Short mmCIF file of C-alpha atoms (C1' of nucleotides) in Angstrom, two decimals:
data_model
loop_
_atom_site.label_atom_id
_atom_site.label_comp_id
_atom_site.label_asym_id
_atom_site.label_seq_id
_atom_site.Cartn_x
_atom_site.Cartn_y
_atom_site.Cartn_z
CA MET A 14 -26.14 24.17 -16.97
CA LYS A 15 -28.89 26.73 -16.30
CA THR A 16 -31.70 24.20 -16.73
CA GLN A 17 -32.04 23.79 -12.99
CA LYS A 18 -32.58 26.89 -10.95
CA ILE A 19 -29.46 28.17 -9.21
CA SER A 20 -29.94 29.04 -5.58
CA GLU A 21 -29.42 32.55 -4.34
CA ALA A 22 -26.72 31.32 -1.97
CA VAL A 23 -24.67 30.09 -4.92
CA VAL A 24 -25.07 33.34 -6.84
CA ARG A 25 -23.96 35.33 -3.81
CA ARG A 26 -20.75 33.35 -3.55
CA LEU A 27 -19.72 33.81 -7.16
CA PRO A 28 -18.64 37.46 -6.77
CA ILE A 29 -16.58 36.42 -3.76
CA TYR A 30 -14.79 33.79 -5.83
CA LEU A 31 -14.30 36.32 -8.56
CA ARG A 32 -12.81 38.88 -6.25
CA PHE A 33 -10.29 36.47 -4.84
CA LEU A 34 -9.39 35.09 -8.26
CA ASN A 35 -8.66 38.62 -9.38
CA GLU A 36 -6.28 38.98 -6.46
CA LEU A 37 -4.53 35.78 -7.51
CA ALA A 38 -4.29 36.95 -11.10
CA MET A 39 -2.64 40.15 -9.95
CA LYS A 40 -0.05 38.04 -8.16
CA ASN A 41 0.49 36.05 -11.36
CA ILE A 42 -0.78 32.85 -9.79
CA MET A 43 -1.96 30.66 -12.64
CA THR A 44 -3.78 27.82 -10.95
CA VAL A 45 -5.86 27.33 -7.83
CA SER A 46 -7.56 24.34 -6.19
CA SER A 47 -10.91 24.28 -4.44
CA GLN A 48 -8.87 23.47 -1.35
CA ASP A 49 -6.91 26.74 -1.57
CA LEU A 50 -10.00 28.72 -2.36
CA GLY A 51 -11.91 27.21 0.54
CA GLN A 52 -9.15 27.99 2.96
CA LYS A 53 -8.88 31.62 1.97
CA LEU A 54 -12.60 32.23 1.78
CA ASP A 55 -13.68 30.17 4.78
CA LEU A 56 -15.78 27.85 2.65
CA ASN A 57 -15.98 24.11 2.18
CA PRO A 58 -14.02 22.99 -0.91
CA ALA A 59 -16.79 20.61 -1.92
CA GLN A 60 -19.19 23.50 -1.89
CA ILE A 61 -16.99 25.54 -4.17
CA ARG A 62 -16.63 22.68 -6.64
CA LYS A 63 -20.35 22.12 -6.59
CA ASP A 64 -21.12 25.81 -7.06
CA LEU A 65 -18.91 25.96 -10.13
CA ALA A 66 -20.15 22.64 -11.49
CA TYR A 67 -23.65 24.09 -11.81
CA PHE A 68 -22.34 26.14 -14.70
CA GLY A 69 -19.88 23.81 -16.39
CA GLU A 70 -16.65 21.87 -16.00
CA PHE A 71 -14.09 24.57 -15.43
CA GLY A 72 -11.38 22.60 -13.64
CA LYS A 73 -8.86 19.91 -14.47
CA LYS A 74 -8.75 16.78 -12.36
CA GLY A 75 -5.48 16.50 -10.49
CA ILE A 76 -4.62 20.13 -11.31
CA GLY A 77 -7.27 22.55 -10.15
CA TYR A 78 -8.70 25.62 -11.85
CA ASP A 79 -6.91 27.90 -14.28
CA VAL A 80 -7.24 31.31 -12.64
CA SER A 81 -7.77 33.46 -15.70
CA TYR A 82 -10.08 30.95 -17.37
CA LEU A 83 -12.22 30.77 -14.23
CA ILE A 84 -12.31 34.55 -13.97
CA GLU A 85 -13.54 34.72 -17.54
CA LYS A 86 -16.20 32.09 -16.89
CA ILE A 87 -17.52 33.63 -13.68
CA ARG A 88 -17.69 37.01 -15.34
CA GLN A 89 -19.79 35.46 -18.08
CA ILE A 90 -22.07 33.77 -15.59
CA LEU A 91 -22.62 37.01 -13.68
CA LYS A 92 -23.04 38.87 -16.97
CA LEU A 93 -20.12 41.07 -16.06
CA ASP A 94 -18.60 40.50 -19.48
CA ARG A 95 -20.86 43.26 -20.79
CA HIS A 96 -21.16 46.84 -19.64
CA ILE A 97 -23.99 47.26 -17.17
CA GLN A 98 -25.23 50.74 -16.50
CA VAL A 99 -26.41 51.68 -13.03
CA ALA A 100 -28.38 54.69 -11.80
CA LEU A 101 -28.49 55.96 -8.24
CA VAL A 102 -31.18 58.00 -6.51
CA GLY A 103 -30.29 59.93 -3.38
CA ALA A 104 -27.20 62.11 -3.52
CA GLY A 105 -26.62 62.18 0.22
CA ASN A 106 -23.50 60.97 1.99
CA LEU A 107 -24.09 57.34 1.21
CA GLY A 108 -24.94 58.00 -2.41
CA ARG A 109 -21.76 59.99 -2.81
CA ALA A 110 -19.73 57.26 -1.19
CA LEU A 111 -21.09 54.63 -3.56
CA CYS A 112 -20.40 56.80 -6.59
CA ASN A 113 -16.79 56.88 -5.59
CA TYR A 114 -16.61 53.12 -5.97
CA ASN A 115 -17.02 53.61 -9.69
CA THR A 116 -13.35 53.27 -10.37
CA TYR A 117 -13.28 50.19 -8.21
CA LEU A 118 -15.92 48.41 -10.23
CA ARG A 119 -13.55 48.22 -13.21
CA ASN A 120 -15.34 48.19 -16.50
CA ASP A 121 -18.17 45.86 -15.79
CA MET A 122 -20.64 47.98 -13.85
CA LYS A 123 -20.79 51.70 -13.69
CA ILE A 124 -22.96 54.29 -12.04
CA VAL A 125 -23.78 56.53 -14.98
CA ALA A 126 -26.52 58.74 -13.55
CA VAL A 127 -27.40 60.25 -10.17
CA PHE A 128 -30.74 61.76 -9.23
CA ASP A 129 -32.06 63.62 -6.24
CA ALA A 130 -35.48 65.04 -5.42
CA MET A 131 -34.14 68.02 -3.50
CA PRO A 132 -34.09 71.06 -5.79
CA GLY A 133 -30.84 72.22 -4.23
CA LYS A 134 -29.02 69.01 -5.11
CA ALA A 135 -29.62 69.06 -8.84
CA GLY A 136 -26.61 70.46 -10.60
CA GLU A 137 -24.14 69.39 -7.91
CA SER A 138 -21.33 67.31 -9.24
CA ILE A 139 -20.17 63.98 -7.84
CA ASN A 140 -17.13 62.34 -9.28
CA ASN A 141 -17.68 63.32 -12.96
CA LEU A 142 -21.45 63.00 -12.68
CA THR A 143 -23.93 65.82 -12.37
CA VAL A 144 -26.89 65.27 -10.07
CA GLN A 145 -30.12 65.44 -12.05
CA PRO A 146 -33.65 66.28 -10.90
CA MET A 147 -36.10 63.39 -10.69
CA HIS A 148 -38.17 64.46 -13.65
CA GLU A 149 -35.25 63.73 -15.96
CA MET A 150 -35.02 60.14 -14.78
CA LYS A 151 -37.15 58.41 -17.35
CA GLN A 152 -35.45 60.07 -20.27
CA THR A 153 -31.91 59.60 -18.97
CA ILE A 154 -32.41 55.97 -18.00
CA THR A 155 -33.84 55.16 -21.39
CA LYS A 156 -31.13 57.05 -23.24
CA LEU A 157 -28.24 55.48 -21.31
CA GLY A 158 -29.75 51.99 -21.17
CA VAL A 159 -29.64 51.78 -17.38
CA ARG A 160 -30.73 48.38 -16.07
CA ILE A 161 -29.94 48.48 -12.35
CA GLY A 162 -31.03 51.08 -9.81
CA ILE A 163 -29.58 51.94 -6.42
CA ILE A 164 -31.71 53.55 -3.74
CA THR A 165 -29.98 55.69 -1.11
CA VAL A 166 -32.84 57.93 -0.04
CA PRO A 167 -34.51 58.10 3.39
CA ALA A 168 -36.81 55.19 4.26
CA VAL A 169 -40.02 57.13 3.68
CA GLU A 170 -39.01 57.91 0.09
CA ALA A 171 -37.71 54.47 -0.86
CA GLN A 172 -40.95 52.88 -2.07
CA ASN A 173 -41.71 55.93 -4.12
CA VAL A 174 -38.31 55.80 -5.81
CA ALA A 175 -38.70 52.08 -6.38
CA ASN A 176 -41.99 52.71 -8.14
CA GLN A 177 -40.35 55.24 -10.39
CA PHE A 178 -37.52 52.83 -11.17
CA VAL A 179 -40.04 50.16 -12.12
CA GLU A 180 -41.84 52.69 -14.26
CA CYS A 181 -38.58 53.35 -16.08
CA GLY A 182 -38.11 49.67 -16.82
CA ILE A 183 -35.29 49.03 -14.33
CA GLU A 184 -34.69 45.28 -13.96
CA ALA A 185 -32.98 45.10 -10.57
CA ILE A 186 -32.71 47.30 -7.49
CA LEU A 187 -30.19 47.53 -4.69
CA ASN A 188 -31.96 49.16 -1.77
CA PHE A 189 -29.98 50.76 1.03
CA ALA A 190 -32.99 52.32 2.73
CA PRO A 191 -34.09 50.60 5.93
CA VAL A 192 -37.48 49.48 4.65
CA ILE A 193 -38.85 46.56 2.64
CA ILE A 194 -39.86 47.77 -0.79
CA LYS A 195 -42.46 46.08 -2.99
CA VAL A 196 -41.94 45.61 -6.70
CA PRO A 197 -43.39 43.38 -9.45
CA ALA A 198 -42.09 39.80 -9.41
CA ASP A 199 -39.92 40.30 -12.46
CA VAL A 200 -37.86 42.99 -10.77
CA ARG A 201 -35.12 41.72 -8.51
CA VAL A 202 -34.49 43.54 -5.22
CA HIS A 203 -31.54 43.11 -2.89
CA HIS A 204 -31.47 44.80 0.46
CA ALA A 205 -28.24 46.27 1.79
CA ASP A 206 -29.25 47.86 5.01
CA PHE A 207 -26.47 48.83 7.31
CA THR A 208 -28.65 49.32 10.39
CA THR A 209 -30.17 45.83 10.46
CA GLU A 210 -26.72 44.41 9.82
CA LEU A 211 -25.35 46.22 12.83
CA GLN A 212 -28.29 45.26 15.04
CA SER A 213 -27.94 41.58 14.26
CA LEU A 214 -24.26 41.83 15.22
CA ALA A 215 -25.26 43.00 18.68
CA TYR A 216 -26.95 39.66 19.30
CA TYR A 217 -23.59 37.95 19.28
CA LEU A 218 -22.12 40.04 22.07
CA ASP A 219 -21.81 38.11 25.31
CA MET B 17 -35.13 29.46 25.16
CA LYS B 18 -31.46 29.98 24.29
CA THR B 19 -30.51 26.37 25.11
CA GLN B 20 -30.59 25.42 21.43
CA LYS B 21 -28.43 27.42 19.09
CA ILE B 22 -30.33 30.05 17.14
CA SER B 23 -29.58 30.08 13.45
CA GLU B 24 -28.04 33.09 11.81
CA ALA B 25 -31.05 33.36 9.49
CA VAL B 26 -33.32 33.88 12.50
CA VAL B 27 -31.07 36.51 14.05
CA ARG B 28 -30.94 38.42 10.79
CA ARG B 29 -34.71 38.62 10.63
CA LEU B 30 -35.18 39.97 14.14
CA PRO B 31 -33.99 43.51 13.30
CA ILE B 32 -36.39 43.52 10.37
CA TYR B 33 -39.27 42.61 12.64
CA LEU B 34 -38.15 45.27 15.06
CA ARG B 35 -37.98 47.94 12.42
CA PHE B 36 -41.49 47.26 11.21
CA LEU B 37 -42.88 47.03 14.73
CA ASN B 38 -41.43 50.46 15.42
CA GLU B 39 -43.28 51.77 12.39
CA LEU B 40 -46.51 50.28 13.74
CA ALA B 41 -45.91 51.78 17.16
CA MET B 42 -45.48 55.20 15.61
CA LYS B 43 -48.86 54.75 13.97
CA ASN B 44 -50.33 53.79 17.34
CA ILE B 45 -51.18 50.31 16.19
CA MET B 46 -51.36 48.17 19.32
CA THR B 47 -51.55 44.62 18.01
CA VAL B 48 -50.22 42.69 15.04
CA SER B 49 -50.60 39.12 13.81
CA SER B 50 -47.93 36.96 12.19
CA GLN B 51 -50.18 37.12 9.14
CA ASP B 52 -49.91 40.93 8.93
CA LEU B 53 -46.21 40.86 9.61
CA GLY B 54 -45.61 38.23 6.96
CA GLN B 55 -47.52 40.16 4.37
CA LYS B 56 -45.63 43.38 4.93
CA LEU B 57 -42.21 41.76 5.18
CA ASP B 58 -42.61 39.13 2.47
CA LEU B 59 -42.16 36.29 4.92
CA ASN B 60 -44.11 33.19 5.81
CA PRO B 61 -46.25 33.75 8.94
CA ALA B 62 -45.30 30.34 10.31
CA GLN B 63 -41.68 31.31 10.05
CA ILE B 64 -42.25 34.48 11.99
CA ARG B 65 -44.09 32.63 14.75
CA LYS B 66 -41.36 30.05 14.90
CA ASP B 67 -38.60 32.65 14.98
CA LEU B 68 -40.22 34.38 17.93
CA ALA B 69 -41.05 31.13 19.68
CA TYR B 70 -37.34 30.34 19.97
CA PHE B 71 -37.14 33.07 22.56
CA GLY B 72 -40.42 32.77 24.42
CA GLU B 73 -44.20 33.00 24.14
CA PHE B 74 -44.79 36.59 23.18
CA GLY B 75 -48.19 36.34 21.52
CA LYS B 76 -51.76 35.71 22.57
CA LYS B 77 -53.72 32.98 20.83
CA GLY B 78 -56.61 34.42 18.87
CA ILE B 79 -55.25 37.95 19.25
CA GLY B 80 -51.71 38.28 17.94
CA TYR B 81 -48.73 40.14 19.34
CA ASP B 82 -48.81 43.28 21.42
CA VAL B 83 -46.66 45.68 19.43
CA SER B 84 -44.87 47.46 22.24
CA TYR B 85 -44.35 44.30 24.24
CA LEU B 86 -42.83 42.57 21.23
CA ILE B 87 -40.59 45.57 20.56
CA GLU B 88 -39.35 45.39 24.12
CA LYS B 89 -38.70 41.67 23.87
CA ILE B 90 -36.84 41.81 20.56
CA ARG B 91 -34.72 44.66 21.82
CA GLN B 92 -33.79 42.50 24.80
CA ILE B 93 -32.97 39.54 22.58
CA LEU B 94 -30.75 41.64 20.35
CA LYS B 95 -29.20 43.28 23.42
CA LEU B 96 -30.39 46.64 22.17
CA ASP B 97 -31.83 47.42 25.58
CA ARG B 98 -28.36 48.51 26.65
CA HIS B 99 -26.13 51.15 25.12
CA ILE B 100 -23.65 49.61 22.71
CA GLN B 101 -20.67 51.66 21.71
CA VAL B 102 -19.29 51.37 18.20
CA ALA B 103 -16.01 52.55 16.70
CA LEU B 104 -15.31 53.14 13.04
CA VAL B 105 -12.01 53.06 11.19
CA GLY B 106 -11.73 54.77 7.82
CA ALA B 107 -13.02 58.34 7.61
CA GLY B 108 -13.60 58.32 3.86
CA ASN B 109 -16.88 58.91 2.12
CA LEU B 110 -18.45 55.70 3.32
CA GLY B 111 -17.25 56.16 6.88
CA ARG B 112 -18.71 59.65 6.93
CA ALA B 113 -21.99 58.38 5.55
CA LEU B 114 -22.30 55.74 8.25
CA CYS B 115 -21.51 58.23 11.00
CA ASN B 116 -24.47 60.23 9.88
CA TYR B 117 -26.75 57.33 10.67
CA ASN B 118 -26.00 57.91 14.32
CA THR B 119 -29.17 59.82 14.89
CA TYR B 120 -31.05 57.10 13.09
CA LEU B 121 -29.84 54.37 15.39
CA ARG B 122 -31.78 55.92 18.30
CA ASN B 123 -30.24 55.24 21.63
CA ASP B 124 -29.27 51.64 21.28
CA MET B 125 -26.11 51.73 19.21
CA LYS B 126 -23.88 54.67 18.65
CA ILE B 127 -20.66 55.35 16.80
CA VAL B 128 -18.62 57.05 19.51
CA ALA B 129 -15.16 57.10 17.92
CA VAL B 130 -13.70 57.45 14.43
CA PHE B 131 -10.12 56.67 13.43
CA ASP B 132 -8.07 57.09 10.31
CA ALA B 133 -4.49 56.22 9.46
CA MET B 134 -3.96 59.18 7.18
CA PRO B 135 -2.19 61.94 9.11
CA GLY B 136 -4.24 64.55 7.27
CA LYS B 137 -7.53 63.09 8.45
CA ALA B 138 -6.90 63.21 12.18
CA GLY B 139 -8.50 66.27 13.67
CA GLU B 140 -11.21 66.50 11.04
CA SER B 141 -14.67 66.56 12.49
CA ILE B 142 -17.56 64.36 11.45
CA ASN B 143 -20.94 64.91 12.95
CA ASN B 144 -19.81 65.81 16.50
CA LEU B 145 -16.91 63.37 16.41
CA THR B 146 -13.28 64.21 15.86
CA VAL B 147 -11.24 61.82 13.75
CA GLN B 148 -8.44 60.35 15.80
CA PRO B 149 -5.11 58.88 14.68
CA MET B 150 -4.73 55.11 14.89
CA HIS B 151 -2.33 55.15 17.79
CA GLU B 152 -5.05 56.46 20.06
CA MET B 153 -7.34 53.55 19.28
CA LYS B 154 -6.48 51.21 22.11
CA GLN B 155 -6.84 53.86 24.76
CA THR B 156 -10.05 55.34 23.40
CA ILE B 157 -11.74 51.99 22.87
CA THR B 158 -10.92 50.90 26.37
CA LYS B 159 -12.00 54.17 27.88
CA LEU B 160 -15.32 54.32 26.05
CA GLY B 161 -16.07 50.61 26.36
CA VAL B 162 -16.42 50.10 22.62
CA ARG B 163 -17.52 46.56 21.74
CA ILE B 164 -18.24 46.67 18.00
CA GLY B 165 -15.94 47.89 15.22
CA ILE B 166 -16.78 49.03 11.72
CA ILE B 167 -14.19 48.83 8.94
CA THR B 168 -14.49 51.27 6.04
CA VAL B 169 -10.90 51.32 4.83
CA PRO B 170 -9.57 50.13 1.46
CA ALA B 171 -9.36 46.36 0.99
CA VAL B 172 -5.60 46.17 1.48
CA GLU B 173 -5.86 47.78 4.91
CA ALA B 174 -8.85 45.83 6.19
CA GLN B 175 -7.06 42.83 7.68
CA ASN B 176 -4.62 45.10 9.41
CA VAL B 177 -7.42 47.13 10.98
CA ALA B 178 -9.22 43.94 11.98
CA ASN B 179 -6.09 42.76 13.77
CA GLN B 180 -5.92 46.01 15.67
CA PHE B 181 -9.59 45.77 16.62
CA VAL B 182 -9.00 42.26 17.95
CA GLU B 183 -6.01 43.53 19.85
CA CYS B 184 -8.25 46.14 21.47
CA GLY B 185 -10.71 43.49 22.60
CA ILE B 186 -13.46 44.29 20.11
CA GLU B 187 -16.11 41.53 20.12
CA ALA B 188 -17.74 41.99 16.72
CA ILE B 189 -16.82 43.59 13.42
CA LEU B 190 -18.86 44.89 10.51
CA ASN B 191 -16.57 44.89 7.49
CA PHE B 192 -17.37 47.02 4.46
CA ALA B 193 -14.08 46.38 2.69
CA PRO B 194 -14.26 43.99 -0.25
CA VAL B 195 -12.08 41.29 1.27
CA ILE B 196 -12.54 38.35 3.65
CA ILE B 197 -10.90 39.14 6.96
CA LYS B 198 -9.65 36.53 9.42
CA VAL B 199 -10.22 36.86 13.13
CA PRO B 200 -10.22 34.52 16.15
CA ALA B 201 -13.32 32.34 16.47
CA ASP B 202 -14.71 34.33 19.39
CA VAL B 203 -14.92 37.51 17.31
CA ARG B 204 -17.97 37.78 15.13
CA VAL B 205 -17.57 39.26 11.64
CA HIS B 206 -20.32 40.32 9.25
CA HIS B 207 -19.52 41.38 5.74
CA ALA B 208 -21.40 44.25 4.15
CA ASP B 209 -19.76 44.61 0.79
CA PHE B 210 -21.58 46.73 -1.71
CA THR B 211 -19.61 45.54 -4.74
CA THR B 212 -20.37 41.82 -4.35
CA GLU B 213 -23.98 42.72 -3.67
CA LEU B 214 -24.17 44.64 -6.92
CA GLN B 215 -22.40 41.94 -8.91
CA SER B 216 -24.75 39.22 -7.73
CA LEU B 217 -27.65 41.42 -8.83
CA ALA B 218 -26.29 41.42 -12.36
CA TYR B 219 -26.83 37.66 -12.53
CA TYR B 220 -30.57 38.18 -12.44
CA LEU B 221 -30.69 40.42 -15.50
CA ASP B 222 -32.16 38.66 -18.50
"C1'" DT C 29 3.40 5.58 -12.28
"C1'" DA C 30 1.86 7.99 -7.86
"C1'" DG C 31 -0.24 11.98 -6.07
"C1'" DA C 32 -3.56 15.38 -6.51
"C1'" DT C 33 -7.86 17.15 -7.44
"C1'" DT C 34 -11.97 17.40 -9.99
"C1'" DG C 35 -17.09 16.49 -10.81
"C1'" DT C 36 -20.83 14.13 -8.88
"C1'" DT C 37 -23.59 11.09 -6.07
"C1'" DA C 38 -25.26 9.99 -1.71
"C1'" DA C 39 -25.68 11.26 3.13
"C1'" DT C 40 -26.36 14.68 6.32
"C1'" DC C 41 -27.82 18.57 8.11
"C1'" DG C 42 -30.69 22.54 8.67
"C1'" DA C 43 -34.29 25.69 7.45
"C1'" DT C 44 -38.92 26.54 5.80
"C1'" DT C 45 -43.65 25.52 5.53
"C1'" DA C 46 -48.04 23.16 6.50
"C1'" DA C 47 -51.16 21.65 9.67
"C1'" DC C 48 -53.60 21.65 13.83
"C1'" DA C 49 -54.66 21.40 18.83
"C1'" DA C 50 -54.90 24.86 22.30
"C1'" DT C 51 -57.01 28.95 23.65
"C1'" DC C 52 -57.94 33.91 23.66
"C1'" DT D 14 -70.13 30.66 21.52
"C1'" DA D 15 -67.62 31.35 16.90
"C1'" DG D 16 -63.67 33.21 14.76
"C1'" DA D 17 -58.98 34.16 14.96
"C1'" DT D 18 -54.40 33.25 15.85
"C1'" DT D 19 -50.81 31.38 18.51
"C1'" DG D 20 -47.10 27.78 19.60
"C1'" DT D 21 -45.46 23.53 18.06
"C1'" DT D 22 -45.04 19.16 15.71
"C1'" DA D 23 -44.44 16.83 11.55
"C1'" DA D 24 -43.54 17.09 6.61
"C1'" DT D 25 -41.15 19.10 3.09
"C1'" DC D 26 -37.78 21.27 0.92
"C1'" DG D 27 -33.18 22.79 0.04
"C1'" DA D 28 -28.37 23.45 1.03
"C1'" DT D 29 -24.04 21.68 2.72
"C1'" DT D 30 -20.74 18.16 3.27
"C1'" DA D 31 -18.51 13.61 2.73
"C1'" DA D 32 -16.93 10.27 -0.15
"C1'" DC D 33 -15.06 8.42 -4.19
"C1'" DA D 34 -14.52 7.05 -9.10
"C1'" DA D 35 -12.48 9.34 -12.91
"C1'" DT D 36 -8.47 11.31 -14.64
"C1'" DC D 37 -4.87 14.82 -15.22
#
DNA sequence: TAGATTGTTAATCGATTAACAATC
DNA sequence: TAGATTGTTAATCGATTAACAATC
């Protein structure tokens, strides 16, 4: 009901629910229980019910959840019912790879601009987009209404890019560079660093 | 002291400590306090001390932590003091991008084999590695002593690849495909899915 | 109706933080 | 010695899970 603060853990699970619900919808499955969901997603059914209950009563007692209704609701909660424009800085291998997910993201989110500081990169084309030089960032981001920024530059450049994003009024950042970046409290940052992920996996080897 | 179970949250922070300590070492900074560390990494100093204390007494009261000693210790804890061989399946854009981090991973972890199911891909070369067909996986993984697998194939293929990894005796998997994969309990799986990460960011837009 | 499953409360479990004696 | 900072205990905070009345 949005009065209480929703924990980050809950918000991180919502896209996972959504993804699986979309799979069900494609298979023309109309209804799903928290039991089913929990089994497929390796989560406790009570947790799933509780997560959803933070936002409303989406299920029917004795029946379960209507798949397409729940999809609609989760998309609303995540604000994926609107178009959200994304910009990416760093047209290296990783940046290119992420741009190619554009089709995958359906309509909801879309990378609409790519920037790179290297003079040689500007003008290159990636999947319908043309790489732009950094000095065009402010203007392009304003014009296209970009709200989320992705950082795929080397670690030493990441903070600098983050600063520029903030300057442009970006509201949230997904940072792939292996470094903690600092931004004002009203800008949301998620870290998606492959190297730390891999290193923590090593711990679990025997 | 490894008798109690260490929480996942702790293990995930260790590589972040390590990364920053390496930065300090490069700047020839000899000593660091939990205070400093906390400030730079946006973490509570007490938490950092507690995390480290699970594994031993690495600091000096009144002084702080010796940077290079702590690096050595964390590398031991994470098992990064040995060479760990990694294999990757899915030589698409993302797979290529990750292979290029090889240099970045220093000596500790290394992607030593790349596989792809598409006949056209086999034989291609990525950063010193030659893409191999899937049927060579078992033999190569055994020969090279690969212990960790990375999945960068489309979602529909991911479970299949995971099964093959398990079959080959892989101990841990980093899955980039947007799907939950099922493996035996003794295989560790971490999910690194860019799309769910991005979707959860959208929630925090105003 | 009987069986199933939700939404929600209460219980449990675990993780973070504060506080401080020990000590460099 | 005085100041700083650890390692650790206790307090707090938050998240997960169990249980069950409500009800489809």
